[in-house]
Coordinates of C-alpha atoms in Angstrom, one line a residue:
X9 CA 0.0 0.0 0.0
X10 CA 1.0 3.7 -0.6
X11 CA -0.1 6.7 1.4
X12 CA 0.2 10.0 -0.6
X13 CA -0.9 13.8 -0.6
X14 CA -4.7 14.0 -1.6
X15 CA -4.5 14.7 -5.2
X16 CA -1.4 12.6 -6.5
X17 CA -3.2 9.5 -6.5
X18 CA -3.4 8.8 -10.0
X19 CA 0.4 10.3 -10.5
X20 CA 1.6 7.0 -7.7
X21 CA -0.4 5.1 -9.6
X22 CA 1.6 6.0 -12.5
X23 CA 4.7 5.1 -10.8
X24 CA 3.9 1.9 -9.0
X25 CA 2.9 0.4 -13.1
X26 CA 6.1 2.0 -14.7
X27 CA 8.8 1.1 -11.6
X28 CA 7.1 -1.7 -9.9
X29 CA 4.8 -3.5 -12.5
X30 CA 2.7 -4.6 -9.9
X31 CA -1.2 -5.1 -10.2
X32 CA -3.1 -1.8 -8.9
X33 CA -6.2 -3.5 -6.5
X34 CA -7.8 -0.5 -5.3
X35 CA -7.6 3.5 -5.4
X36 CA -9.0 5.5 -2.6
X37 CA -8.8 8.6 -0.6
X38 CA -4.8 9.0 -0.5
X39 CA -4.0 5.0 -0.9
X40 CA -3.1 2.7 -3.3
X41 CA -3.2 -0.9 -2.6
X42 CA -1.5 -3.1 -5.5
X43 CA 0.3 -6.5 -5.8
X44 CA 3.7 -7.9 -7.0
X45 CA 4.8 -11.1 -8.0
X46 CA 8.6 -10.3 -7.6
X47 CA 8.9 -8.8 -4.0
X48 CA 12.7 -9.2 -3.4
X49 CA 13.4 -5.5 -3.7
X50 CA 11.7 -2.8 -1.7
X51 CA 9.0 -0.8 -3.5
X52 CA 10.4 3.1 -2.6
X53 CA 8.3 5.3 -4.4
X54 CA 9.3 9.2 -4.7
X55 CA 5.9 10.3 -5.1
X56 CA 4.5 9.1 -2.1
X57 CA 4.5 9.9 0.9
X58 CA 5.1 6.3 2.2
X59 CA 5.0 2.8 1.6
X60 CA 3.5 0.1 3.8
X61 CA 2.4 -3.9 3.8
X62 CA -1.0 -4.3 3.7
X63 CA -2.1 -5.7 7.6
X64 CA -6.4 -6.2 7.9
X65 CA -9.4 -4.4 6.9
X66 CA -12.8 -4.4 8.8
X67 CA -15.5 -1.9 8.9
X68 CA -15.0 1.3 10.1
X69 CA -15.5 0.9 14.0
X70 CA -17.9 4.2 14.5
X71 CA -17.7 7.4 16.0
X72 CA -18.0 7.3 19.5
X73 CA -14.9 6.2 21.8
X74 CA -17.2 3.2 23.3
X75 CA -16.3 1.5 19.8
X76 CA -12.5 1.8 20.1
X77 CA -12.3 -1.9 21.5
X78 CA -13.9 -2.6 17.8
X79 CA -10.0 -2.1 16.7
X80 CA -9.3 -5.8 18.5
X81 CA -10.9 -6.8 15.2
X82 CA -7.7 -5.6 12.9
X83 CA -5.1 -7.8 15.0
X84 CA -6.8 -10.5 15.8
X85 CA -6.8 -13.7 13.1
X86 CA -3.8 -11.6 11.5
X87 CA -0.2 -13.9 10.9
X88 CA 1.7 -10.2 12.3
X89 CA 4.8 -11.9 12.7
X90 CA 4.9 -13.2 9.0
X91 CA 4.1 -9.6 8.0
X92 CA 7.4 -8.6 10.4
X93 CA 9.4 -11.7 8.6
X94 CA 8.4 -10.3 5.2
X95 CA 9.4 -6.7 6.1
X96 CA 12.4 -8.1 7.8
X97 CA 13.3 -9.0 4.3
X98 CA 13.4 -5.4 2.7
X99 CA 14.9 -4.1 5.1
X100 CA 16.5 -6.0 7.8
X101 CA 14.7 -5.0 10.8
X102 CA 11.6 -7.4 12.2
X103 CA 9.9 -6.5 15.3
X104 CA 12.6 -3.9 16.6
X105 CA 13.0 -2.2 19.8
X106 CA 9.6 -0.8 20.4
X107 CA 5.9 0.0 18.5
X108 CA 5.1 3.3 17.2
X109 CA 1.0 3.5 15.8
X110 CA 0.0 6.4 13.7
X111 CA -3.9 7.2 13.1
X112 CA -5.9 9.7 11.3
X113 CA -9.7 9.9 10.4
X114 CA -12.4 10.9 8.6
X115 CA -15.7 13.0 10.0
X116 CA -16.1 14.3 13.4
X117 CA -15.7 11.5 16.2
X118 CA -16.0 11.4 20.2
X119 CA -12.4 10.1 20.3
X120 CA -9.1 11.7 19.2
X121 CA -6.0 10.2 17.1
X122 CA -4.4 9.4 20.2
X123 CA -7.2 7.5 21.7
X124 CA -7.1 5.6 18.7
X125 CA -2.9 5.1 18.8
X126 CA -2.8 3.7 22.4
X127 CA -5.7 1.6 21.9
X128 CA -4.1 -0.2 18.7
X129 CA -0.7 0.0 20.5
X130 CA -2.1 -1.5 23.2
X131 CA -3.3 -4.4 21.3
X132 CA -0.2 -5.1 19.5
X133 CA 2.2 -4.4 22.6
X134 CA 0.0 -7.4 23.4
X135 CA 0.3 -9.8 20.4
X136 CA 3.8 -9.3 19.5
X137 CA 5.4 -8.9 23.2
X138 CA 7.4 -5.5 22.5
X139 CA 6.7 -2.2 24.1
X140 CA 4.0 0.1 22.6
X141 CA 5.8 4.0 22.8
X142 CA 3.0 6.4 22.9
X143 CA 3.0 9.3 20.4
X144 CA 0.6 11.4 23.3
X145 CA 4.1 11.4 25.7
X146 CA 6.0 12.9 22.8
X147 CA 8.6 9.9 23.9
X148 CA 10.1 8.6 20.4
X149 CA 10.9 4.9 20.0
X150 CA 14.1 3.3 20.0
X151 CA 15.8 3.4 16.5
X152 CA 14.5 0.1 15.3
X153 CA 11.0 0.0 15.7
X154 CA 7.9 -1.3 14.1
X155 CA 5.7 1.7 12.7
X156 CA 1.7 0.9 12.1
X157 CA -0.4 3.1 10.2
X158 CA -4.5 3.3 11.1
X159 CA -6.8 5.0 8.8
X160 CA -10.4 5.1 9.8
X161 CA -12.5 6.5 6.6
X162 CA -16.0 6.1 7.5
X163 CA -16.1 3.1 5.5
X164 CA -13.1 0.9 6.3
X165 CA -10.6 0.7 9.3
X166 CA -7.5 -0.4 7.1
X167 CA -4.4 -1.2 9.1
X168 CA -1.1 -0.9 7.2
X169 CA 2.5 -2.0 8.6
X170 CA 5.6 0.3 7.8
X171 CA 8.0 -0.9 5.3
X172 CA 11.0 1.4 6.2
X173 CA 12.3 2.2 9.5
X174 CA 11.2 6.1 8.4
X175 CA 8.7 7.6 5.9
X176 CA 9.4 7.9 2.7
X177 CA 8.6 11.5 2.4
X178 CA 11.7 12.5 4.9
X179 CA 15.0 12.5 2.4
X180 CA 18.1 11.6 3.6
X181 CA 19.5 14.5 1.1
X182 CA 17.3 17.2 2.8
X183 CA 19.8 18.3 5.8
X184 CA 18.9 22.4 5.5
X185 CA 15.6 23.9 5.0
X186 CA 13.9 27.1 4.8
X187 CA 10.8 28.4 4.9
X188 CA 8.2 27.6 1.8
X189 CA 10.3 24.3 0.9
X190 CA 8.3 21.9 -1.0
X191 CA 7.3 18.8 0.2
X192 CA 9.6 16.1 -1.4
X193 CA 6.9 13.8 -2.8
X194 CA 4.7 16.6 -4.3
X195 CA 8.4 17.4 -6.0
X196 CA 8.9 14.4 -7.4
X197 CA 5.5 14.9 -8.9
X198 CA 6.0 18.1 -10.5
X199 CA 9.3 16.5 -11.8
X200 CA 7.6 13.7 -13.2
X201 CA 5.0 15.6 -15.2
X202 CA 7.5 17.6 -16.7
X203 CA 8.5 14.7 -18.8
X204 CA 12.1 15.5 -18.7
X205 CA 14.8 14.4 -21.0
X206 CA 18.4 12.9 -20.7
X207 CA 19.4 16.1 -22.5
X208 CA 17.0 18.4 -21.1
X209 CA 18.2 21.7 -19.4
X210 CA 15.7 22.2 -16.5
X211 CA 15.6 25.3 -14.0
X212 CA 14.1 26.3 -11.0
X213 CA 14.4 30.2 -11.0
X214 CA 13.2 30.0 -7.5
X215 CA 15.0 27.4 -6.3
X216 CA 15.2 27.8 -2.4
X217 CA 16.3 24.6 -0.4
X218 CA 16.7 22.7 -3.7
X219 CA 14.1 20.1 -3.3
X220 CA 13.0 20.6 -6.7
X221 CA 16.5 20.7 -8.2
X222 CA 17.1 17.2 -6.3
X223 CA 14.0 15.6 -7.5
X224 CA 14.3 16.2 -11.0
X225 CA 18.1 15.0 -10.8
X226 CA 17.0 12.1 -9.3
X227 CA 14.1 11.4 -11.8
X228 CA 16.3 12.2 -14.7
X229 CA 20.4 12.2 -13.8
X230 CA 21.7 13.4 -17.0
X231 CA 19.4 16.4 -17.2
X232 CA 21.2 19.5 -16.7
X233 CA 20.2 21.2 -13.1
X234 CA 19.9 24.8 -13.0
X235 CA 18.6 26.4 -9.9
X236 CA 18.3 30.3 -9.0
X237 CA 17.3 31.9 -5.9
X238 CA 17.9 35.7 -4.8
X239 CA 18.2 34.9 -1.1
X240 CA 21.9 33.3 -0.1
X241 CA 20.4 31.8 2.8
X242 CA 18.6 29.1 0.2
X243 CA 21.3 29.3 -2.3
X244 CA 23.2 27.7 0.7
X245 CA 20.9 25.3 1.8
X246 CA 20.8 24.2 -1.7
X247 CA 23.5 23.7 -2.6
X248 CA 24.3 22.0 1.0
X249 CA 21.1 19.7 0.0
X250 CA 22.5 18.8 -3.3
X251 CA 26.2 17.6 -1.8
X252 CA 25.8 14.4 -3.1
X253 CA 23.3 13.6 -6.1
X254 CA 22.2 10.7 -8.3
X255 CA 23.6 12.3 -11.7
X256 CA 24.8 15.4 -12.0
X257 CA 25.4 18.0 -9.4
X258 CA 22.8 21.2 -10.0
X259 CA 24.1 24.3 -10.7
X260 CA 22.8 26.6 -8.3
X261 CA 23.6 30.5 -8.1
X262 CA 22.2 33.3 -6.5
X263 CA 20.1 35.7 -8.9
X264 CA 16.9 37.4 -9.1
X265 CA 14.0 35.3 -11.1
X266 CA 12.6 38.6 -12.7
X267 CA 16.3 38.7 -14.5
X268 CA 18.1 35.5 -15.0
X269 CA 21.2 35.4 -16.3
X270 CA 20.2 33.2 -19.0
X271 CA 19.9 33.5 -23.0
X272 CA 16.6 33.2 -24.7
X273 CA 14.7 30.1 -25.5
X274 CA 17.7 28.2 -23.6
X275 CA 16.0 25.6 -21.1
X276 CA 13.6 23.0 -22.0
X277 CA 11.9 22.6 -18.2
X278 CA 10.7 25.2 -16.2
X279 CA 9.9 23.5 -12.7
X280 CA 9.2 26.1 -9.7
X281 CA 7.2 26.7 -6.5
X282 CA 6.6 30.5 -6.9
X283 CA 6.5 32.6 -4.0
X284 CA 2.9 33.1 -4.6
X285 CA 1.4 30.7 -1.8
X286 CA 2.0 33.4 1.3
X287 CA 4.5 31.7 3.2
X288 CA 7.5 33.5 0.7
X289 CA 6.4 36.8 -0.3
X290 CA 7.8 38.2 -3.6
X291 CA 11.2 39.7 -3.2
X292 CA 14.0 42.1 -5.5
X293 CA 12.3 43.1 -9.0
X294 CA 9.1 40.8 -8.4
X295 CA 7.9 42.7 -5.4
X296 CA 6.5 45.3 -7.6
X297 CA 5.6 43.1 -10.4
X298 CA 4.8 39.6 -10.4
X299 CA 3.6 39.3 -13.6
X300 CA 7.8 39.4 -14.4
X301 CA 8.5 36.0 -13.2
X302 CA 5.9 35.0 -15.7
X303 CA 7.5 37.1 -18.9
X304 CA 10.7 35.5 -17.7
X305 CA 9.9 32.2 -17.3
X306 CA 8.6 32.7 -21.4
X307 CA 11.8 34.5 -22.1
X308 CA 14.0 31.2 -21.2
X309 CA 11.8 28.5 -22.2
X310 CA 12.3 27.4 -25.7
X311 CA 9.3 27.0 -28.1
X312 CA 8.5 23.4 -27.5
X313 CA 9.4 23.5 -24.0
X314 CA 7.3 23.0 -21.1
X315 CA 6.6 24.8 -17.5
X316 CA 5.5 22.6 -14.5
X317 CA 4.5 25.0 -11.4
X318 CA 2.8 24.6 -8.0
X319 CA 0.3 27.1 -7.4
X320 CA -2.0 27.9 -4.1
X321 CA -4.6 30.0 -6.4
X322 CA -5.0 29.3 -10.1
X323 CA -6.2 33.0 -10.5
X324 CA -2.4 33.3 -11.1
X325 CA -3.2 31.5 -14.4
X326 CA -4.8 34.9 -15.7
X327 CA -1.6 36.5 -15.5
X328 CA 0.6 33.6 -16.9
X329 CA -2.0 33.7 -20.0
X330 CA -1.6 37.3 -20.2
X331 CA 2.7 36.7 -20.9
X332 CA 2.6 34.5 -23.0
X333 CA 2.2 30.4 -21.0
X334 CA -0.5 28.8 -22.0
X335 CA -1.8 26.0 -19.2
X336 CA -2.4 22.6 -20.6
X337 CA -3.1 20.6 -16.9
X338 CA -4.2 21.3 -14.0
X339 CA -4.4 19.4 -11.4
X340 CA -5.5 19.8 -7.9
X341 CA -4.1 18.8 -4.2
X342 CA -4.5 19.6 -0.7
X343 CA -1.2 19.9 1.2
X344 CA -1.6 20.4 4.8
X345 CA -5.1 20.7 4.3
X346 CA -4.9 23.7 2.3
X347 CA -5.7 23.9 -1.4
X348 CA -2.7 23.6 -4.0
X349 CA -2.6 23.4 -7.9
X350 CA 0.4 21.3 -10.0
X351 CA 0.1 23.5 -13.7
X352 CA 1.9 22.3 -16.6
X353 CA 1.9 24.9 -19.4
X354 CA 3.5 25.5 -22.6
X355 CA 5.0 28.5 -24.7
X356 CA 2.2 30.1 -26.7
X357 CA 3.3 31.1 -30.6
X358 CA 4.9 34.8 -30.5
X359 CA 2.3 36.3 -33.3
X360 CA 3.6 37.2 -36.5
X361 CA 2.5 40.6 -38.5
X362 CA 0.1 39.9 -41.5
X363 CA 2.3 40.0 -44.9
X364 CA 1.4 43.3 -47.1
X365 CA -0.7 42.4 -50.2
X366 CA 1.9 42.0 -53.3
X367 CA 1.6 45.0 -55.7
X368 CA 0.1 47.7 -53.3
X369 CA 1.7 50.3 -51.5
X370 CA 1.4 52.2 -48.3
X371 CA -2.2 53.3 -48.3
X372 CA -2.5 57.0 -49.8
X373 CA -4.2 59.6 -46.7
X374 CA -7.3 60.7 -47.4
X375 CA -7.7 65.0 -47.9
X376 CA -9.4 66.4 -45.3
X377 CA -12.5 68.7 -46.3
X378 CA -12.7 71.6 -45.5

C-alpha cells in the first residue's frame, strides 16, 4: 500500500505500473493498494508519501470512543509476525526495539488520534510482546522499531505495517531547509510531469532549499540542473542539500528570477514553486511586479518547451495567459489541508505581422474637407 498527498493518486499510480509492475487492486482517498509477483526489492516510491504492507481491513468501527475496542478486530486472526518476517526481508529489521501507531480519520468522532494510537498500540504491545511507545508522551521509540499506520474512513478501518524504519517522504539528502520548501513527494510529482529528457536543461528560478532541483536530478540524472534563488540563505541550503546527487550536481547560483542570467529560448523545463502561496512573499524586482516571473519564465523557455509549477490560487493563471504560457493541466491537491494546484503549461506562438498584399503600397491619406 501507498499513502500520498490527496491529489497525486493517480500520479503514484503511474509510478507503481512504470517502476514496480505490480497489479493496482484499489484506489481511494490518499491510498493505493497493488500487488507484485517479484517482492525481493523494496518498492520506494518518490511520489509518495510512504510505503506500507497491507495488515487487515474491517468496517469502520464508528464514531464514539465506546467502539474503540472494535480495533481488536484488525489484530486479531492476522499472521503479524509473518508480515514482520516479510518486512524483515526489505529491510532487515523485524519487530525492533519498540511499537510506534499512527492514526488519522475521517468526520467528526468522540475520540481523538491518540485515543485511537494507544488503543491499537495497546493491542499489538499485546500480540507481538514488545513495548507500545506512545505518540501522546512525545517519547520517540528506539531506532529500530515497528511503525503501524490506522486510517479510519468512514467506510473501512484499514491497518497498514511500515515498510521502512522512516517515511518515505523525509529525504536523507534534505539536511537544510527554509521556509516555503516543498514537500519532497509533491516534487517528485512536478518533476515527473515535466516529462524530462536525458538532455534536457531544467531550472528552477526559485529554487530555495533545492528540493526541486534534487527531485528532477534524481528522476532524470543526466538532465542538466539549473537552480536560482535571490536569497543566499537558500542558495546555501541548496547547494548544501545537493552535496551528493544521483547524476549530476545542479548548478545553483544566487540571482533574481525577474532577470536570469540566461539567454533566450535556452531551457527546456521550467519546474518552480513561486513565491505566490504566502508563506515567501515576492522579493528584488518581483515585489513590484509579479507578472515578471511569468515574462521571464517565457523568455528562457524554448518554443517546444514546457513549465511545470505549484500554485495555491489558479487565478495566477490569468496572469501567466496574459505573458505569453499557456496552461495545458491542472491538477489539484491539498497539502496540509490547504488547497494547492500542479500547472503544466507551454509556450504560446509569439504572433507574426500579417504580410502586405503584393503589388500595393502604403495606403494614400485621405484629404481632409474643409
Amino acid at each position: 500500500m501507498a499513502r500520498c498527498v490527496r491529489g497525486l493518486e493517480h500520479v503514484v499510480t503511474e509510478e507503481i505500473l512504470r517502476e514496480r509492475g505490480g497489479a493496482v487492486r484499489w484506489i481511494g482517498h490518499r491510498e493505493i493498494h497493488w500487488e507484485e509477483e517479484v517482492t525481493e526489492s523494496a518498492p520506494v516510491l518518490r511520489t509518495a508519501d510512504d510505503v506500507f504492507l497491507f495488515v487487515n481491513r474491517v468496517p469502520d468501527i464508528g464514531r464514539t470512543r465506546e467502539h474503540l475496542p472494535g480495533l481488536a478486530g484488525l489484530v486479531s486472526k492476522v499472521d503479524l509476525h509473518a508480515l514482520l518476517e516479510r518486512r524483515r526481508s526489505y529491510t532487515g529489521v523485524g519487530a525492533g526495539t519498540g511499537i510506534e501507531a499512527s492514526a488519522s480519520f475521517l468526520g467528526k468522532r468522540t475520540y481523538n488520534r491518540y485515543d485511537v494510537e494507544d488503543t491499537l498500540g495497546a493491542q499489538l504491545s499485546e500480540v507481538l510482546g514488545v513495548d507500545y511507545f506512545s505518540r501522546r508522551g512525545e517519547v520517540a521509540p528506539p531506532p529500530g522499531g515497528s511503525g503501524w499506520r490506522l486510517t479510519l474512513d468512514g467506510e473501512w478501518a484499514t491497518l497498514m505495517l511500515r515498510v521502512f524504519p522512516r517515511p518515505l517522504h523525509r529525504r536523507e539528502y534534505k539536511q537544510a531547509s527554509v521556509v516555503g520548501t516543498v514537500r519532497p513527494p509533491v516534487a517528485a510529482a512536478i518533476a515527473a510531469m515535466a516529462e524530462l529528457e536525458p538532455d534536457h536543461t531544467v531550472l528552477d528560478p526559485c529554487c530555495g532549499a533545492g528540493t526541486l532541483l534534487i527531485e528532477a536530478g534524481e528522476l532524470q540524472p543526466d538532465a542538466d540542473i539549473r537552480g536560482f534563488d535571490l536569497d543566499p540563505v537558500a542558495v546555501r541550503a541548496a547547494r548544501e542539500n545537493a552535496r551528493n546527487p544521483r547524476g549530476k550536481r545542479p548548478r545553483i547560483e544566487e540571482a533574481d528570477a525577474a532577470r536570469l542570467p540566461l539567454p533566450d529560448a535556452s531551457v527546456d523545463r521550467v519546474v518552480s514553486n513561486p513565491p505566490w502561496g504566502g508563506q515567501v512573499p515576492p522579493a528584488g524586482r518581483l515585489a513590484g511586479s509579479p507578472g515578471r516571473w511569468w515574462r521571464e519564465v517565457r523568455r528562457v523557455l524554448r518554443p517546444e518547451g514546457r513549465a511545470v509549477v505549484l500554485l495555491a490560487d489558479t487565478r495566477d493563471l490569468t496572469v501567466a495567459i496574459a505573458n505569453g504560457l499557456a496552461p495545458s493541466t491542472v491538477r489539484r491537491l491539498r497539502i496540509n489541508g490547504a488547497p494547492a494546484h500542479i500547472v503544466a503549461l507551454a509556450p504560446t506562438p509569439e504572433p507574426t505581422p500579417a504580410p502586405r498584399p503584393q503589388g500595393q503600397g502604403r495606403p494614400k491619406a485621405s484629404k481632409r474637407r474643409r
